[in-house]
């Protein structure tokens, strides 16, 4: 499966952006998927995840984004979205979507569990 992330850009603090992760070569709803981000000089950080449809499709979020970010899936478009509201300066990072071919136990926070990654899209939040 190939993933194409898009939707990044520059926004002022308090603003919103919606990132997209479009898949080809596979049906996205059959994969466990997640969003991670990486700020300059930092390690890749878990943002949120969604279980595959066969496992219930539940979502999980990092505490730092809970209540502000929402993951959703449009099966007809084979695309997953990350709606980001009330953006903060510290949300500035390159955002990556990743998918895993199997059910993941727990909160799905480990980057090494994901087999395929999109190329990343840059989000810059100015204070």
PDB file of C-alpha atoms in Angstrom:
ATOM      1  CA  UNK A   1       0.000   0.000   0.000  1.00  0.00           C
ATOM      2  CA  UNK A   2       1.183   3.514  -0.800  1.00  0.00           C
ATOM      3  CA  UNK A   3       0.241   6.494   1.345  1.00  0.00           C
ATOM      4  CA  UNK A   4       0.087  10.131   0.320  1.00  0.00           C
ATOM      5  CA  UNK A   5      -0.135  12.695   3.107  1.00  0.00           C
ATOM      6  CA  UNK A   6      -1.250  16.229   2.365  1.00  0.00           C
ATOM      7  CA  UNK A   7      -2.899  19.266   3.871  1.00  0.00           C
ATOM      8  CA  UNK A   8      -0.060  20.762   5.839  1.00  0.00           C
ATOM      9  CA  UNK A   9       0.649  24.460   5.845  1.00  0.00           C
ATOM     10  CA  UNK A  10       1.203  27.517   7.971  1.00  0.00           C
ATOM     11  CA  UNK A  11      -1.412  28.678  10.438  1.00  0.00           C
ATOM     12  CA  UNK A  12      -1.600  30.990  13.416  1.00  0.00           C
ATOM     13  CA  UNK A  13      -2.034  29.622  16.896  1.00  0.00           C
ATOM     14  CA  UNK A  14      -5.668  28.851  17.562  1.00  0.00           C
ATOM     15  CA  UNK A  15      -6.319  27.989  13.944  1.00  0.00           C
ATOM     16  CA  UNK A  16      -7.227  24.709  12.277  1.00  0.00           C
ATOM     17  CA  UNK A  17      -5.922  22.417   9.593  1.00  0.00           C
ATOM     18  CA  UNK A  18      -7.083  19.115   8.179  1.00  0.00           C
ATOM     19  CA  UNK A  19      -4.505  16.602   7.053  1.00  0.00           C
ATOM     20  CA  UNK A  20      -5.321  13.834   4.614  1.00  0.00           C
ATOM     21  CA  UNK A  21      -3.747  10.430   4.144  1.00  0.00           C
ATOM     22  CA  UNK A  22      -4.848   8.850   0.879  1.00  0.00           C
ATOM     23  CA  UNK A  23      -4.074   5.216   0.202  1.00  0.00           C
ATOM     24  CA  UNK A  24      -3.559   3.324  -3.020  1.00  0.00           C
ATOM     25  CA  UNK A  25      -2.854  -0.337  -3.539  1.00  0.00           C
ATOM     26  CA  UNK A  26      -4.846  -1.349  -0.501  1.00  0.00           C
ATOM     27  CA  UNK A  27      -8.109  -0.746   1.334  1.00  0.00           C
ATOM     28  CA  UNK A  28      -7.346   1.613   4.180  1.00  0.00           C
ATOM     29  CA  UNK A  29     -10.159   0.373   6.420  1.00  0.00           C
ATOM     30  CA  UNK A  30      -8.418  -3.026   6.585  1.00  0.00           C
ATOM     31  CA  UNK A  31      -5.338  -1.504   8.201  1.00  0.00           C
ATOM     32  CA  UNK A  32      -4.567  -0.197  11.623  1.00  0.00           C
ATOM     33  CA  UNK A  33      -3.445   3.353  11.050  1.00  0.00           C
ATOM     34  CA  UNK A  34      -1.888   6.213  12.953  1.00  0.00           C
ATOM     35  CA  UNK A  35      -0.595   9.730  12.732  1.00  0.00           C
ATOM     36  CA  UNK A  36       2.824  10.573  14.118  1.00  0.00           C
ATOM     37  CA  UNK A  37       4.764  13.805  14.051  1.00  0.00           C
ATOM     38  CA  UNK A  38       8.379  14.802  14.235  1.00  0.00           C
ATOM     39  CA  UNK A  39       9.613  18.220  15.229  1.00  0.00           C
ATOM     40  CA  UNK A  40      13.153  19.379  14.388  1.00  0.00           C
ATOM     41  CA  UNK A  41      15.678  17.692  16.634  1.00  0.00           C
ATOM     42  CA  UNK A  42      13.093  15.437  18.239  1.00  0.00           C
ATOM     43  CA  UNK A  43      12.032  11.831  17.871  1.00  0.00           C
ATOM     44  CA  UNK A  44       8.904  10.784  16.046  1.00  0.00           C
ATOM     45  CA  UNK A  45       5.952  11.214  18.390  1.00  0.00           C
ATOM     46  CA  UNK A  46       2.597   9.461  18.476  1.00  0.00           C
ATOM     47  CA  UNK A  47      -0.374  11.732  17.732  1.00  0.00           C
ATOM     48  CA  UNK A  48      -3.348   9.416  17.308  1.00  0.00           C
ATOM     49  CA  UNK A  49      -4.477   6.113  15.886  1.00  0.00           C
ATOM     50  CA  UNK A  50      -7.520   4.346  14.534  1.00  0.00           C
ATOM     51  CA  UNK A  51      -8.162   0.626  14.638  1.00  0.00           C
ATOM     52  CA  UNK A  52      -9.064  -1.112  11.406  1.00  0.00           C
ATOM     53  CA  UNK A  53     -12.766  -1.586  10.739  1.00  0.00           C
ATOM     54  CA  UNK A  54     -12.619  -5.281  11.561  1.00  0.00           C
ATOM     55  CA  UNK A  55     -11.325  -4.408  15.027  1.00  0.00           C
ATOM     56  CA  UNK A  56     -13.983  -1.811  15.708  1.00  0.00           C
ATOM     57  CA  UNK A  57     -12.416   1.378  14.383  1.00  0.00           C
ATOM     58  CA  UNK A  58     -11.764   2.896  17.822  1.00  0.00           C
ATOM     59  CA  UNK A  59      -9.524   5.953  18.026  1.00  0.00           C
ATOM     60  CA  UNK A  60      -6.794   6.863  20.493  1.00  0.00           C
ATOM     61  CA  UNK A  61      -4.956  10.125  21.014  1.00  0.00           C
ATOM     62  CA  UNK A  62      -1.881  11.417  22.728  1.00  0.00           C
ATOM     63  CA  UNK A  63      -2.686  13.453  25.819  1.00  0.00           C
ATOM     64  CA  UNK A  64      -1.131  16.512  24.195  1.00  0.00           C
ATOM     65  CA  UNK A  65      -3.737  16.557  21.412  1.00  0.00           C
ATOM     66  CA  UNK A  66      -6.754  14.967  23.072  1.00  0.00           C
ATOM     67  CA  UNK A  67      -9.825  17.140  22.657  1.00  0.00           C
ATOM     68  CA  UNK A  68      -8.218  19.152  19.849  1.00  0.00           C
ATOM     69  CA  UNK A  69      -7.429  16.557  17.165  1.00  0.00           C
ATOM     70  CA  UNK A  70      -9.815  14.067  15.581  1.00  0.00           C
ATOM     71  CA  UNK A  71      -9.129  11.142  13.264  1.00  0.00           C
ATOM     72  CA  UNK A  72     -11.786  10.095  10.790  1.00  0.00           C
ATOM     73  CA  UNK A  73     -11.988   7.806   7.790  1.00  0.00           C
ATOM     74  CA  UNK A  74     -13.787   8.098   4.466  1.00  0.00           C
ATOM     75  CA  UNK A  75     -13.880   4.573   3.084  1.00  0.00           C
ATOM     76  CA  UNK A  76     -15.316   5.696  -0.250  1.00  0.00           C
ATOM     77  CA  UNK A  77     -12.252   7.898  -0.796  1.00  0.00           C
ATOM     78  CA  UNK A  78      -9.866   5.433   0.864  1.00  0.00           C
ATOM     79  CA  UNK A  79      -8.602   8.344   2.922  1.00  0.00           C
ATOM     80  CA  UNK A  80      -8.046   9.055   6.593  1.00  0.00           C
ATOM     81  CA  UNK A  81      -8.114  12.566   7.985  1.00  0.00           C
ATOM     82  CA  UNK A  82      -6.584  14.315  10.948  1.00  0.00           C
ATOM     83  CA  UNK A  83      -8.640  17.348  11.903  1.00  0.00           C
ATOM     84  CA  UNK A  84      -6.521  19.660  14.022  1.00  0.00           C
ATOM     85  CA  UNK A  85      -8.202  22.467  15.930  1.00  0.00           C
ATOM     86  CA  UNK A  86      -6.919  24.990  18.461  1.00  0.00           C
ATOM     87  CA  UNK A  87      -3.422  24.558  17.110  1.00  0.00           C
ATOM     88  CA  UNK A  88      -0.514  25.518  19.313  1.00  0.00           C
ATOM     89  CA  UNK A  89       3.044  26.507  18.511  1.00  0.00           C
ATOM     90  CA  UNK A  90       4.227  23.173  19.889  1.00  0.00           C
ATOM     91  CA  UNK A  91       2.163  21.324  17.271  1.00  0.00           C
ATOM     92  CA  UNK A  92       4.689  22.472  14.669  1.00  0.00           C
ATOM     93  CA  UNK A  93       6.157  19.343  13.065  1.00  0.00           C
ATOM     94  CA  UNK A  94       6.192  17.131  10.039  1.00  0.00           C
ATOM     95  CA  UNK A  95       3.169  14.857  10.273  1.00  0.00           C
ATOM     96  CA  UNK A  96       3.282  11.289   8.997  1.00  0.00           C
ATOM     97  CA  UNK A  97       0.563   8.722   8.491  1.00  0.00           C
ATOM     98  CA  UNK A  98       1.386   5.071   8.892  1.00  0.00           C
ATOM     99  CA  UNK A  99      -0.486   1.789   8.544  1.00  0.00           C
ATOM    100  CA  UNK A 100      -0.021  -1.672   9.965  1.00  0.00           C
ATOM    101  CA  UNK A 101      -1.172  -4.843   8.271  1.00  0.00           C
ATOM    102  CA  UNK A 102      -2.336  -6.492  11.462  1.00  0.00           C
ATOM    103  CA  UNK A 103      -4.366  -5.781  14.550  1.00  0.00           C
ATOM    104  CA  UNK A 104      -2.314  -3.877  17.096  1.00  0.00           C
ATOM    105  CA  UNK A 105      -2.865  -4.430  20.779  1.00  0.00           C
ATOM    106  CA  UNK A 106      -2.943  -1.604  23.281  1.00  0.00           C
ATOM    107  CA  UNK A 107      -3.010   2.067  22.358  1.00  0.00           C
ATOM    108  CA  UNK A 108      -1.118   1.640  19.069  1.00  0.00           C
ATOM    109  CA  UNK A 109       1.536   4.178  20.020  1.00  0.00           C
ATOM    110  CA  UNK A 110       4.698   2.414  18.824  1.00  0.00           C
ATOM    111  CA  UNK A 111       6.036   3.638  15.487  1.00  0.00           C
ATOM    112  CA  UNK A 112       7.897   0.388  14.841  1.00  0.00           C
ATOM    113  CA  UNK A 113       4.556  -1.448  14.597  1.00  0.00           C
ATOM    114  CA  UNK A 114       3.639   0.349  11.385  1.00  0.00           C
ATOM    115  CA  UNK A 115       4.766  -1.112   8.087  1.00  0.00           C
ATOM    116  CA  UNK A 116       4.062   1.649   5.578  1.00  0.00           C
ATOM    117  CA  UNK A 117       4.440   5.398   5.846  1.00  0.00           C
ATOM    118  CA  UNK A 118       3.434   8.436   3.883  1.00  0.00           C
ATOM    119  CA  UNK A 119       6.023  11.041   2.961  1.00  0.00           C
ATOM    120  CA  UNK A 120       5.059  13.555   5.624  1.00  0.00           C
ATOM    121  CA  UNK A 121       3.441  16.961   5.471  1.00  0.00           C
ATOM    122  CA  UNK A 122       4.725  20.028   7.295  1.00  0.00           C
ATOM    123  CA  UNK A 123       2.561  21.910   9.760  1.00  0.00           C
ATOM    124  CA  UNK A 124       3.869  25.230  11.003  1.00  0.00           C
ATOM    125  CA  UNK A 125       2.015  27.061  13.764  1.00  0.00           C
ATOM    126  CA  UNK A 126       3.035  30.611  14.497  1.00  0.00           C
ATOM    127  CA  UNK A 127       2.429  32.100  17.926  1.00  0.00           C
TER     128      UNK A 127
END
